[in-house]
PDB file of C-alpha atoms in Angstrom:
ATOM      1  CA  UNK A   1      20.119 -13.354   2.682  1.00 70.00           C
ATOM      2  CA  UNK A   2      16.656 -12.092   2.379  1.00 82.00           C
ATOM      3  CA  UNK A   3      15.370  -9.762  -0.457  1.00 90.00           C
ATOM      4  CA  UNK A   4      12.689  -7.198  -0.622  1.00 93.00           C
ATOM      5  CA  UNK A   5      10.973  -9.950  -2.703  1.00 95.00           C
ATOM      6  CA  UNK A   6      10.543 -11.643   0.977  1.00 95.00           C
ATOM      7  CA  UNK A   7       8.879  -9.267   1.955  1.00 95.00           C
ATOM      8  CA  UNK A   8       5.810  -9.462   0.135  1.00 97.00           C
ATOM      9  CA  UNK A   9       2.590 -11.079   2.073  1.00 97.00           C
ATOM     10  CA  UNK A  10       2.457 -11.771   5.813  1.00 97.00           C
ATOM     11  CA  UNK A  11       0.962  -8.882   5.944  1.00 98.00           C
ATOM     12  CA  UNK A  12      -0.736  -7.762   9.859  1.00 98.00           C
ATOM     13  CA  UNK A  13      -4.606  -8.684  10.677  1.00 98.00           C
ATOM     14  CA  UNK A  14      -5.811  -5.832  12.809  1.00 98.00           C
ATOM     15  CA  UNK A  15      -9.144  -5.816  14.730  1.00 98.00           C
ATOM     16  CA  UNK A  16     -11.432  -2.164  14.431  1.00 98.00           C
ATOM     17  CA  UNK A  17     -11.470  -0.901  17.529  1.00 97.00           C
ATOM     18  CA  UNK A  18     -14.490   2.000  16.403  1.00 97.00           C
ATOM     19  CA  UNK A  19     -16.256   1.909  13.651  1.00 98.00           C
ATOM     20  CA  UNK A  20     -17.949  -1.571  13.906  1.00 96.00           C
ATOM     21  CA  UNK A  21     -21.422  -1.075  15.310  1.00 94.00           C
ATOM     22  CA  UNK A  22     -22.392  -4.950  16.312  1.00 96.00           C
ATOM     23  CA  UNK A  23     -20.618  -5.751  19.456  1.00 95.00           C
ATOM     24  CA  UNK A  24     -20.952  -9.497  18.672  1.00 97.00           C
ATOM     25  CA  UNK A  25     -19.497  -9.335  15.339  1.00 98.00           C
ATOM     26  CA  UNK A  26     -15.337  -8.100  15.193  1.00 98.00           C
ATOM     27  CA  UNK A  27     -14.209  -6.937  11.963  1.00 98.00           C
ATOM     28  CA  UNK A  28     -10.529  -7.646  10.698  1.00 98.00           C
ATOM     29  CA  UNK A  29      -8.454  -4.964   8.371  1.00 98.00           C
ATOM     30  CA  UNK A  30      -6.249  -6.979   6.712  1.00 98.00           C
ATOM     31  CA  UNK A  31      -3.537  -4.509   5.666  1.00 98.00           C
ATOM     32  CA  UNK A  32      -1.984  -4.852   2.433  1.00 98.00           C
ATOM     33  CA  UNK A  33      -0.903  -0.654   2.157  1.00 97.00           C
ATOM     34  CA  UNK A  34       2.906  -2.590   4.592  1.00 97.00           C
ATOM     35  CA  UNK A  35       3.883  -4.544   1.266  1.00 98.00           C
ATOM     36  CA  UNK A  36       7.188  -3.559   0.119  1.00 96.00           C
ATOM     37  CA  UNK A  37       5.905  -1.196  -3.198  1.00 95.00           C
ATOM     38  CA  UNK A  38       2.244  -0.152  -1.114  1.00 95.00           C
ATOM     39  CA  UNK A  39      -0.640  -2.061  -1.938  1.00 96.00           C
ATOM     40  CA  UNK A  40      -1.725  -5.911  -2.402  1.00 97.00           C
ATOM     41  CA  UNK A  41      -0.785  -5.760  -6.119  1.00 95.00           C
ATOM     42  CA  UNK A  42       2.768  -6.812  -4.831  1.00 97.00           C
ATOM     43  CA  UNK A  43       1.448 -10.601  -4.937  1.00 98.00           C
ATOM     44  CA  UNK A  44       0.065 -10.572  -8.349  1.00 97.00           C
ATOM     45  CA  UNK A  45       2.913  -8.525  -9.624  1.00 97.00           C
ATOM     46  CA  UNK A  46       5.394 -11.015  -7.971  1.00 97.00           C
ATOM     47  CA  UNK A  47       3.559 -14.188  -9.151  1.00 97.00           C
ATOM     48  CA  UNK A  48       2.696 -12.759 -13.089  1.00 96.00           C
ATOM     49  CA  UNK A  49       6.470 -12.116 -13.413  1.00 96.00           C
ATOM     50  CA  UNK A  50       7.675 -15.260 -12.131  1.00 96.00           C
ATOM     51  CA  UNK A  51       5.077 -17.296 -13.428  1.00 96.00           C
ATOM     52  CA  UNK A  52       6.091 -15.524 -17.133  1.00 95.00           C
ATOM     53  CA  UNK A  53       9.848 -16.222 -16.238  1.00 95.00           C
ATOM     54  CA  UNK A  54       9.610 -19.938 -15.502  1.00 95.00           C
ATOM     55  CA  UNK A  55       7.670 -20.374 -18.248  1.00 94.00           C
ATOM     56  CA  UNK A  56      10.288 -18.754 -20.939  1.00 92.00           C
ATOM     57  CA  UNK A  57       7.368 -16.015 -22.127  1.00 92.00           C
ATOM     58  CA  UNK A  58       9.637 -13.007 -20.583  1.00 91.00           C
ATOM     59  CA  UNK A  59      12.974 -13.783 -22.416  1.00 88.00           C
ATOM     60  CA  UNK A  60      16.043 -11.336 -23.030  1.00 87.00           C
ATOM     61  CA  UNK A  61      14.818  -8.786 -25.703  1.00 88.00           C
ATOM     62  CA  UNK A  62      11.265  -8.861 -24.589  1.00 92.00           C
ATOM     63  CA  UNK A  63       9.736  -5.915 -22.668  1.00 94.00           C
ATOM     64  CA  UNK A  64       6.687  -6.411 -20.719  1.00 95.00           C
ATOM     65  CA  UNK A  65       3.470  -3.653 -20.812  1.00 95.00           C
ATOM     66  CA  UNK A  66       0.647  -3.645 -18.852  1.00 94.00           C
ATOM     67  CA  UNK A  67      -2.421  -1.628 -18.168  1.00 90.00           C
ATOM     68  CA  UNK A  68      -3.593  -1.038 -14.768  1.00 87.00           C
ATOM     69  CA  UNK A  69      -5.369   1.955 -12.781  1.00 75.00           C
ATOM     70  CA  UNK A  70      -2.245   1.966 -10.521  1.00 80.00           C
ATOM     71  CA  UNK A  71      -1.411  -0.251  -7.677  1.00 89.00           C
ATOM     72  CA  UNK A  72      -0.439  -2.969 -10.174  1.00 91.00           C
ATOM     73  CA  UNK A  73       1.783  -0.499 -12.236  1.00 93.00           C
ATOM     74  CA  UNK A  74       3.841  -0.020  -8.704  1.00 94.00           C
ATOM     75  CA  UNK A  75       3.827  -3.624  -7.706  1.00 96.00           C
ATOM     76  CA  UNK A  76       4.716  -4.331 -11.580  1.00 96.00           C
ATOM     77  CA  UNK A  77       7.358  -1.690 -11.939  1.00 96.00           C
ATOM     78  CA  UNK A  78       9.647  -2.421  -9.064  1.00 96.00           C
ATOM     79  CA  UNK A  79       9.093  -6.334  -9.442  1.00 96.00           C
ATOM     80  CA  UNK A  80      10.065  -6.015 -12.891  1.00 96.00           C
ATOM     81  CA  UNK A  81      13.445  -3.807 -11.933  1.00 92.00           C
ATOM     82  CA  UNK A  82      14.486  -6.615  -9.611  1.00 94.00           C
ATOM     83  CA  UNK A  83      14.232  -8.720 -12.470  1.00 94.00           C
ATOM     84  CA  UNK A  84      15.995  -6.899 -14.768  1.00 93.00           C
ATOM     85  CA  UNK A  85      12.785  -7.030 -17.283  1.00 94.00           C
ATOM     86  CA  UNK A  86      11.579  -3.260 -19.080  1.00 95.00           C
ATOM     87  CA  UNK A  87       8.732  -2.565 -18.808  1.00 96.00           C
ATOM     88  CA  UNK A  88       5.909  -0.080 -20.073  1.00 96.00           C
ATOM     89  CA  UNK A  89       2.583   0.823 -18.397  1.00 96.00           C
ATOM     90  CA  UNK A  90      -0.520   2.389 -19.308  1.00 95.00           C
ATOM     91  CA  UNK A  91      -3.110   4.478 -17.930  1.00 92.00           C
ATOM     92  CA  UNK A  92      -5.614   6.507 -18.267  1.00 90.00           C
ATOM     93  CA  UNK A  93      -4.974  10.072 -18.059  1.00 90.00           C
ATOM     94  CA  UNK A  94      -6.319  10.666 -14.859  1.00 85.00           C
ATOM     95  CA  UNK A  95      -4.395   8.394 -12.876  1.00 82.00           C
ATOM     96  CA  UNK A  96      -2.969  10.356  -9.905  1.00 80.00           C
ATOM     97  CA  UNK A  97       0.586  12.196 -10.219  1.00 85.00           C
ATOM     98  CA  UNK A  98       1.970   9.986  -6.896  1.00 85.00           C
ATOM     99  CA  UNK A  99       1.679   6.352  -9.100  1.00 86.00           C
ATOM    100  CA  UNK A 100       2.901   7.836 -12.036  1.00 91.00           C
ATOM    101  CA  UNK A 101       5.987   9.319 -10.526  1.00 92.00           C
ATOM    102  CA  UNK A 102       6.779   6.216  -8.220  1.00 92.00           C
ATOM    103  CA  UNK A 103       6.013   3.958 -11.339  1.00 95.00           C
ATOM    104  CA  UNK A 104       8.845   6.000 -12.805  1.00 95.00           C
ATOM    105  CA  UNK A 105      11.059   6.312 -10.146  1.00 96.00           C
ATOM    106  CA  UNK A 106      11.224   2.470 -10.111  1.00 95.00           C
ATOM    107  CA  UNK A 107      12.274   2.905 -14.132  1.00 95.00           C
ATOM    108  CA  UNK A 108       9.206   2.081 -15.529  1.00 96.00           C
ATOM    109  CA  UNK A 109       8.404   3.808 -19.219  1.00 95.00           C
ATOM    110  CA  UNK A 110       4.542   5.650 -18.584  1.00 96.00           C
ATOM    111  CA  UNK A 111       1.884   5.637 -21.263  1.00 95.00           C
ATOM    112  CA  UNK A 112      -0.824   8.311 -20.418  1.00 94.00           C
ATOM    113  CA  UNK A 113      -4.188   7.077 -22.393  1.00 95.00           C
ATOM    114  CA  UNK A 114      -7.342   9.454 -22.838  1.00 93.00           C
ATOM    115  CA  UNK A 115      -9.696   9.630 -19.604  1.00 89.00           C
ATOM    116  CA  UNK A 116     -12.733   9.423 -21.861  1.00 89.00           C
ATOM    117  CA  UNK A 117     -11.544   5.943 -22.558  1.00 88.00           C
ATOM    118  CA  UNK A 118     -11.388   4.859 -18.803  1.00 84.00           C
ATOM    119  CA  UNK A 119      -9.705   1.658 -18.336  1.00 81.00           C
ATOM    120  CA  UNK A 120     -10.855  -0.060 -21.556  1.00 86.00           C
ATOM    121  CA  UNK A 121      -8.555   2.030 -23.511  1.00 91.00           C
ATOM    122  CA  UNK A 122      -5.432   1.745 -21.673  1.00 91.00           C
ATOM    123  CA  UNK A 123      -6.002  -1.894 -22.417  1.00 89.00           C
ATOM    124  CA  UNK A 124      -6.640  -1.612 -26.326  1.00 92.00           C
ATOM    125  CA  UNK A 125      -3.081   0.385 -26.330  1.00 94.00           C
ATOM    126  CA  UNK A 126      -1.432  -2.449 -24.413  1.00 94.00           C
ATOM    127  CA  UNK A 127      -2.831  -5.172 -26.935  1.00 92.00           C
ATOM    128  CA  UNK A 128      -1.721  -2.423 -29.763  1.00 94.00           C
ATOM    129  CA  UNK A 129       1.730  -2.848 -28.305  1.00 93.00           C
ATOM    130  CA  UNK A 130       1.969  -6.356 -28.458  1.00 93.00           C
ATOM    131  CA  UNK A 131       0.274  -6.615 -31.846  1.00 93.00           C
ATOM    132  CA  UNK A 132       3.660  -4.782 -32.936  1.00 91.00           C
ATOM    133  CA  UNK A 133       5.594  -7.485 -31.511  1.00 90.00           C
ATOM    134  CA  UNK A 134       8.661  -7.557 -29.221  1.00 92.00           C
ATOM    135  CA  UNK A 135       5.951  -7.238 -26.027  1.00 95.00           C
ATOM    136  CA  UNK A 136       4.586  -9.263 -23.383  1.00 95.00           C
ATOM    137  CA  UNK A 137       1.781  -8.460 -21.772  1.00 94.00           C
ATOM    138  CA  UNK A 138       0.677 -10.435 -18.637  1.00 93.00           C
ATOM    139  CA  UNK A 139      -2.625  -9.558 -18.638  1.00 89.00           C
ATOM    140  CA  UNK A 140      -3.672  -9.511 -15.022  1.00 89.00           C
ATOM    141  CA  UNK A 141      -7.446  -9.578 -16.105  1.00 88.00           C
ATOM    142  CA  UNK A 142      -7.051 -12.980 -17.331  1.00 92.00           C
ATOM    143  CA  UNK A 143      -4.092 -14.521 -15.813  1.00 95.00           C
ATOM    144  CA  UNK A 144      -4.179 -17.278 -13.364  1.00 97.00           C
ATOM    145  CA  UNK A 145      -1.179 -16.607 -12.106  1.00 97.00           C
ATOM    146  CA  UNK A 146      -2.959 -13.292 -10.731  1.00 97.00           C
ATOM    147  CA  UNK A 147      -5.480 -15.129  -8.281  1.00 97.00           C
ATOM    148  CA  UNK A 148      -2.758 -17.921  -8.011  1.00 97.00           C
ATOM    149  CA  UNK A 149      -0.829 -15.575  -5.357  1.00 97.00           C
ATOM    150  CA  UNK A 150      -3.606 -14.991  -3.298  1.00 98.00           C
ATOM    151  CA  UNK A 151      -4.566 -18.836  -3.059  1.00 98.00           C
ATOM    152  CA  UNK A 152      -1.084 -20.093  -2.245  1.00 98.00           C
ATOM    153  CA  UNK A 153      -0.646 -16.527   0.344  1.00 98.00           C
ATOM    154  CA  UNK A 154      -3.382 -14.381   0.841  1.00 98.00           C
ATOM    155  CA  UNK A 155      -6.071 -17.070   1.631  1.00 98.00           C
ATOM    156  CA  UNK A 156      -4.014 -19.108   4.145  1.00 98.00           C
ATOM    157  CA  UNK A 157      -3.200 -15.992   5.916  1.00 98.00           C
ATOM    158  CA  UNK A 158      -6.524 -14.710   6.676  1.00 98.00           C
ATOM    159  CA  UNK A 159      -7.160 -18.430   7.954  1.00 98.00           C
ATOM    160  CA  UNK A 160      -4.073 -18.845  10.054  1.00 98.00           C
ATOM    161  CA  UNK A 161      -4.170 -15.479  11.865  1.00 98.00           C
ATOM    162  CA  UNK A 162      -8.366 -15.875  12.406  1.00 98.00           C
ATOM    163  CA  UNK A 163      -6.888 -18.504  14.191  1.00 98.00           C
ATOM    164  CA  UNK A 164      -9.559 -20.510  11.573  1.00 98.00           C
ATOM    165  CA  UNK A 165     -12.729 -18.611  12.814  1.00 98.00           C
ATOM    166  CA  UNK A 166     -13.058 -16.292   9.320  1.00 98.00           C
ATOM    167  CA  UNK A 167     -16.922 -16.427   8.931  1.00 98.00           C
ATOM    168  CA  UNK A 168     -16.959 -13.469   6.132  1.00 98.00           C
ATOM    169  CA  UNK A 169     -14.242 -12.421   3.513  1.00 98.00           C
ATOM    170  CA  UNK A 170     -15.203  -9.130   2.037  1.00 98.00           C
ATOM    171  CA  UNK A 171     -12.914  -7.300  -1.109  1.00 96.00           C
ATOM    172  CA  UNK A 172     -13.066  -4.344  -3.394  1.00 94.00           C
ATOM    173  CA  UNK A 173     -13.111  -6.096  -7.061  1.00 93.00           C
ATOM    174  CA  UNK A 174     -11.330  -4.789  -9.434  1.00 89.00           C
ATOM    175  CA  UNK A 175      -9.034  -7.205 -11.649  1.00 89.00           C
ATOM    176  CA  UNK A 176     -11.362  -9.682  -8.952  1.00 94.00           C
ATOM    177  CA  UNK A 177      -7.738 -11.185  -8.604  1.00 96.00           C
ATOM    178  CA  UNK A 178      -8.048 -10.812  -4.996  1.00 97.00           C
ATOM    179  CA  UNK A 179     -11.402 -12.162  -4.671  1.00 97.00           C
ATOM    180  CA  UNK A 180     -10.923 -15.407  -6.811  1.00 98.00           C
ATOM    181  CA  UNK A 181      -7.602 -16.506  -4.906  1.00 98.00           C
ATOM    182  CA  UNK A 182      -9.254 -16.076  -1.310  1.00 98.00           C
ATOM    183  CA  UNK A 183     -12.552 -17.423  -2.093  1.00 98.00           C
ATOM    184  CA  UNK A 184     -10.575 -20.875  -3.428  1.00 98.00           C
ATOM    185  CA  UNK A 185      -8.822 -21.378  -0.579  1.00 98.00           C
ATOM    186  CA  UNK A 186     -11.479 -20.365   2.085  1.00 98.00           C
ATOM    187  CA  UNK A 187     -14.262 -22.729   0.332  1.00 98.00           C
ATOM    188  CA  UNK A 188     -11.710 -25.516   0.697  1.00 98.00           C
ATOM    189  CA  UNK A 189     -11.169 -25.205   4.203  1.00 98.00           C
ATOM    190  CA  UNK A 190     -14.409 -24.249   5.262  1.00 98.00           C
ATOM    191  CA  UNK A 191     -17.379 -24.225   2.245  1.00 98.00           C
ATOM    192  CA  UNK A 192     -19.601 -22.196   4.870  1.00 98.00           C
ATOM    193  CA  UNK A 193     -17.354 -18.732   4.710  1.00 98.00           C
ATOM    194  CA  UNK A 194     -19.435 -16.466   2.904  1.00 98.00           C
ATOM    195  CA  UNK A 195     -17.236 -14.095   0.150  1.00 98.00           C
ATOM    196  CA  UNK A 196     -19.104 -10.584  -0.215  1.00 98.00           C
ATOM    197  CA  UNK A 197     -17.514  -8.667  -3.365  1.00 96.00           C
ATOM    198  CA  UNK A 198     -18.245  -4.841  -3.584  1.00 95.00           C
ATOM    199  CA  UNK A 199     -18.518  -2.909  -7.052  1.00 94.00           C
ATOM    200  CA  UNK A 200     -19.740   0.947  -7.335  1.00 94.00           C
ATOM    201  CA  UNK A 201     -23.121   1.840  -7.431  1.00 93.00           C
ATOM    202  CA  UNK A 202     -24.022   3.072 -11.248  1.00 89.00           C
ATOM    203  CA  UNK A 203     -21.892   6.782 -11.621  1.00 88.00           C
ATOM    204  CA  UNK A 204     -19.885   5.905  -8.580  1.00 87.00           C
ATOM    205  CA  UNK A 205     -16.207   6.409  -9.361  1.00 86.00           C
ATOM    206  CA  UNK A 206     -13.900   4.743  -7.046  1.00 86.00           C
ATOM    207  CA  UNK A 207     -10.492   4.059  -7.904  1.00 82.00           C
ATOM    208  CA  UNK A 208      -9.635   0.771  -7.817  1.00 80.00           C
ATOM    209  CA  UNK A 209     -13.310  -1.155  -7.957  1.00 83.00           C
ATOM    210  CA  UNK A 210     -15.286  -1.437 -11.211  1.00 82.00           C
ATOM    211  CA  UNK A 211     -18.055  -2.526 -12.263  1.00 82.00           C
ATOM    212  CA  UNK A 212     -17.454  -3.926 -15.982  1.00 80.00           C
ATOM    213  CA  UNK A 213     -18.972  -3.991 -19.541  1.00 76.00           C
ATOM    214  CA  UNK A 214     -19.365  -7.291 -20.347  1.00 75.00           C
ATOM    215  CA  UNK A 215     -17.105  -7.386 -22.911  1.00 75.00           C
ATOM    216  CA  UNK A 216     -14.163  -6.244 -21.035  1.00 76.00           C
ATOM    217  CA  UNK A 217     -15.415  -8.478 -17.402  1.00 84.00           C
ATOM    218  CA  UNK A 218     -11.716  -9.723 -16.154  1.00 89.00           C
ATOM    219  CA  UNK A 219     -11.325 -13.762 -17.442  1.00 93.00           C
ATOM    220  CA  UNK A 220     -10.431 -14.972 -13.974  1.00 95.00           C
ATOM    221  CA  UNK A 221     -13.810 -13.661 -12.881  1.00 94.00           C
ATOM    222  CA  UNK A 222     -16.075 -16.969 -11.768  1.00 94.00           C
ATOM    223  CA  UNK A 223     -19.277 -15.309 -10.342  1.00 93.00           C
ATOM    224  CA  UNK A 224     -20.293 -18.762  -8.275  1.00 95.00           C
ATOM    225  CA  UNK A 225     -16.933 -17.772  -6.425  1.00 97.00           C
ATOM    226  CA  UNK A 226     -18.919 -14.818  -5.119  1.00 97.00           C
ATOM    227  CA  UNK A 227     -21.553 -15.437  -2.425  1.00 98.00           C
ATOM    228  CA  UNK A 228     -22.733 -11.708  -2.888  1.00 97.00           C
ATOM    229  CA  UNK A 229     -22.034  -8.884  -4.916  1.00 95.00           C
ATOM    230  CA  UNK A 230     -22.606  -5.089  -2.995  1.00 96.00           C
ATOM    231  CA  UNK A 231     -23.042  -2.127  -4.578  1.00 95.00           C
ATOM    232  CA  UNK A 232     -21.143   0.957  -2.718  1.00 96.00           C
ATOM    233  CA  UNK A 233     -21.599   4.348  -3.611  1.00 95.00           C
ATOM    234  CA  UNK A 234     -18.460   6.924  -3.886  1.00 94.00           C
ATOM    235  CA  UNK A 235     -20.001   8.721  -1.011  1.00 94.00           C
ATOM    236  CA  UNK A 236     -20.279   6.031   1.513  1.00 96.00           C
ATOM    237  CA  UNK A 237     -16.405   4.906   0.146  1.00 95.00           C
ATOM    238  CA  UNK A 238     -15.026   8.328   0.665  1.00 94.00           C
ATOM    239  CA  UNK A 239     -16.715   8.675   4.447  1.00 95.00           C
ATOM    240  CA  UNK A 240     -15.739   5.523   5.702  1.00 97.00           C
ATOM    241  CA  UNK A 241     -12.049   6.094   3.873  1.00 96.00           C
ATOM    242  CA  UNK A 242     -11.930   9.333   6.581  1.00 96.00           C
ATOM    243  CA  UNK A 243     -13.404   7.459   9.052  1.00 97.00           C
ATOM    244  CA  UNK A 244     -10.361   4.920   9.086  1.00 98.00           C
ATOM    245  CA  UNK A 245      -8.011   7.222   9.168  1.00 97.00           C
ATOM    246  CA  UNK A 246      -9.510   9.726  11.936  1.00 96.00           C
ATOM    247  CA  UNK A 247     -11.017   6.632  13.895  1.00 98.00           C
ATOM    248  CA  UNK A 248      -8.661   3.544  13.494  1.00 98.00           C
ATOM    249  CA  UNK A 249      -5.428   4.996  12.165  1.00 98.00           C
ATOM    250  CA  UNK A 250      -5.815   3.206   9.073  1.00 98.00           C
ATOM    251  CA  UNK A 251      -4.706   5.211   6.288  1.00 97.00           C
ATOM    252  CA  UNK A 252      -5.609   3.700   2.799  1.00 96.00           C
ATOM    253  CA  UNK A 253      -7.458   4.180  -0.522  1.00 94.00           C
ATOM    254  CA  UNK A 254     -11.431   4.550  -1.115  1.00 94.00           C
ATOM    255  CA  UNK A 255     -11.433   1.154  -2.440  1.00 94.00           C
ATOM    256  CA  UNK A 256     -10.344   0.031   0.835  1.00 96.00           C
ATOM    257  CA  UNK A 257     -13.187   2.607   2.791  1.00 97.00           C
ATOM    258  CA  UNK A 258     -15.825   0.964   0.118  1.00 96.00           C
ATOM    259  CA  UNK A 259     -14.858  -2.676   1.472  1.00 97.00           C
ATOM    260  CA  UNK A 260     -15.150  -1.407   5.313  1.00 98.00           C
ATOM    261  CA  UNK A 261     -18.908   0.476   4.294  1.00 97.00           C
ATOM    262  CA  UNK A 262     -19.425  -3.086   3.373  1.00 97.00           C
ATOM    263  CA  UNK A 263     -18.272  -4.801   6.150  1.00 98.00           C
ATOM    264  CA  UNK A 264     -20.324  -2.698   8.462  1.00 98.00           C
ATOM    265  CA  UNK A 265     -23.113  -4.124   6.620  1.00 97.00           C
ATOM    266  CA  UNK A 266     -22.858  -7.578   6.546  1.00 98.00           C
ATOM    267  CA  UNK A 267     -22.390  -6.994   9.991  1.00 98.00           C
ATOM    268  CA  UNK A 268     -25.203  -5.370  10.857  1.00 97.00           C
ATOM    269  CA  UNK A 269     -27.043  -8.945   9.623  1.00 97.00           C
ATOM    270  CA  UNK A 270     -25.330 -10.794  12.087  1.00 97.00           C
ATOM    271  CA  UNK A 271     -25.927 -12.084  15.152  1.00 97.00           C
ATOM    272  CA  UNK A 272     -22.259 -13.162  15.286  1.00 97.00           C
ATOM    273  CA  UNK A 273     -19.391 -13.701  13.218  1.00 98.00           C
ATOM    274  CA  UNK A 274     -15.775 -12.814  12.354  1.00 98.00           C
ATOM    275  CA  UNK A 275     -15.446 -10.541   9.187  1.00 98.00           C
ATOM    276  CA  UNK A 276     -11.968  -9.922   7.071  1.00 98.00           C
ATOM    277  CA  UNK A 277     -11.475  -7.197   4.417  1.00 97.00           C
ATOM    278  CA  UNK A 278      -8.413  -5.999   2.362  1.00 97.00           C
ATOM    279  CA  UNK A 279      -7.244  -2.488   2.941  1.00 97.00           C
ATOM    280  CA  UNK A 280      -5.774  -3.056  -0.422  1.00 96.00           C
ATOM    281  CA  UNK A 281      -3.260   0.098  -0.154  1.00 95.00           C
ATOM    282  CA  UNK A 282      -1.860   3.449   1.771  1.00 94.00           C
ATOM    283  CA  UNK A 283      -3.881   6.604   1.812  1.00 93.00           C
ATOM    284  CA  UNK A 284      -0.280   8.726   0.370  1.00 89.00           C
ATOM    285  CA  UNK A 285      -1.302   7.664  -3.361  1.00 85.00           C
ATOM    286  CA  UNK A 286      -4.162   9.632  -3.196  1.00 88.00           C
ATOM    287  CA  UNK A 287      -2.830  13.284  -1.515  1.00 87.00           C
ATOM    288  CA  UNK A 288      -3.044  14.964  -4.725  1.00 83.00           C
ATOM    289  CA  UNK A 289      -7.117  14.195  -4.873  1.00 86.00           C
ATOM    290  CA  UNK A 290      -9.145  15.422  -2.531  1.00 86.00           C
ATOM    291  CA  UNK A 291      -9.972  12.584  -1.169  1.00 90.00           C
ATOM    292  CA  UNK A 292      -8.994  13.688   2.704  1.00 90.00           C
ATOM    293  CA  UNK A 293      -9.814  17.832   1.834  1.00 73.00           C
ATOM    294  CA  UNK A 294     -11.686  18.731   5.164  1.00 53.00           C
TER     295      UNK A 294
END
C-alpha cells in the first residue's frame, strides 16, 4: 500500500516552450512545486527525519525545531506528523501568512522571530531551544542527510529523464542542499556537466536564495562543487517569475524565476547544450505578496 511518503521525487522534466531565446540550446524546468507538501524541501525533510530516526537522535520525548524561510517548515511539518514526531519551527517575522498557516495546519507549533534579524536569528532561537534541552534540531544547513536526498533522487532523475544528455544544472542556493546533492551525482556520471548556482545581487531580496555572512555560510556548502556562482537581481527574479506563469504555465516562487533568468543566460553562451533548473515550489505560497500584482 503506498503512502504519501511515495510520493516524494519523480517529479516531471518539462521542456520551455517560450522563453528560451537560443534555438540550439532547450532548457528543462524540473518541477519540484507536484511534491506531496509543495516544494523540493519534501526530500530533505523526508531524508533529515529518517536519517535522525534510524539513528536513535529523534526518540519518544524529543521534539524536533527547525529554522527555515519556509518550504522546509512545510516539507518538515507534515513529514514530521506522519511520523508522529512534534515539532516547532521558526521564522522570521516576515515569512508569508500561506507557510505559516499550512505549517500549522499540518500541527506544527510556529515561532515568529524579528525581521531585522533575517534568517540568522531564527537560527540563534532554534540553537536557544536546544541549549534548554529536550530538542533536536536537524540542522539542514549542515546536515548531510540534506544533500544526501538529492544524490540518491534528485541527481539520477535529471540524468535518467535527459535521457543522459544534461550539459548544465542550474539551482537557486539557499541551504545549497539542492546544489551539493546534484552536483555529486552529475560529476560522477559525467565530470564535464557544468553546475551554475545563483545568489542575489547585493540588496536583492528573494525568498528562498541567499547570499551568506560568512559566519552563518550553510556547512554542506563545498564551493569546488560549484562551477559558477550568478548573481540575480530581485527584478530580473520577479519578471521572469511572471514570465513562467503567463508564458509556460509554470506557476512557482521567485527563487525559481531567478534560476530561469539564469538559465537564459548560460544559454545565451552556448552554441548548444541541454540546461536543467529546479522550479523549487508553487507560485500559491506567495499570493499574499505582490509578487504577481499587475
Amino acid at each position: 500500500m503506498r503512502s504519501v511518503l511515495d510520493l516524494v521525487g519523480n517529479t516531471p522534466m518539462v521542456a520551455l516552450q517560450r522563453i528560451p531565446e537560443n534555438p540550439d540550446v532547450t532548457i528543462y524546468a524540473k518541477l519540484e512545486g507536484t511534491n506531496p507538501g509543495g516544494s523540493v524541501k519534501d526530500r530533505a525533510a523526508y531524508g533529515m527525519i529518517k536519517g535522525a530516526l534510524d539513528r536513535g537522535e529523534l526518540r519518544p520525548g524529543v521534539k524536533l525545531v527547525e529554522a527555515t524561510s519556509g518550504n522546509t517548515g512545510i516539507a518538515l511539518a507534515m513529514i514530521a506528523n506522519l511520523f508522529n514526531v512534534e515539532i516547532e519551527i521558526v521564522m522570521p517575522e516576515d515569512a508569508t501568512r500561506e507557510r505559516v498557516l499550512t505549517m500549522e495546519a499540518f500541527g506544527a507549533k510556529v515561532v515568529l522571530t524579528p525581521k531585522e534579524q533575517s534568517m540568522e536569528g531564527a537560527i540563534d532561537y532554534a540553537h536557544a531551544q536546544v541549549q534548554k534541552g529536550g530538542y533536536h534540531m536537524l540542522n539542514q544547513f549542515a546536515n548531510p542527510d540534506n544533500y544526501g536526498m538529492h544524490y540518491r533522487t534528485t541527481g539520477p532523475e535529471i540524468w535518467r529523464d535527459s535521457q543522459h544528455g544534461v550539459t548544465h544544472f542550474v539551482s537557486a542556493m539557499g541551504t545549497t542542499g539542492t546544489i551539493m546533492g546534484v552536483s555529486r551525482f552529475l560529476k560522477e556520471v559525467n565530470p564535464g556537466v557544468q553546475i551554475v548556482g545563483c545568489q542575489p545581487t547585493d540588496g536583492s531580496r528573494i525568498p528562498g536564495i541567499r547570499k551568506w555572512q560568512e559566519a552563518y555560510l550553510p556547512k554542506i556548502f563545498e564551493r569546488q562543487r560549484v562551477d559558477r556562482i550568478m548573481d540575480i537581481s530581485e527584478e530580473e527574479a520577479r519578471v521572469m517569475t511572471n514570465r513562467l506563469a503567463r508564458e509556460e504555465a509554470i506557476f512557482c516562487g521567485m527563487s525559481s524565476g531567478g534560476a530561469v533568468a539564469a538559465a537564459v543566460r548560460v544559454a545565451r553562451e552556448l552554441s548548444s547544450g541541454v540546461i536543467v533548473c529546479i522550479i523549487c515550489d508553487r507560485g500559491d505560497r506567495y499570493l499574499s505578496t505582490d509578487l504577481f500584482g499587475s
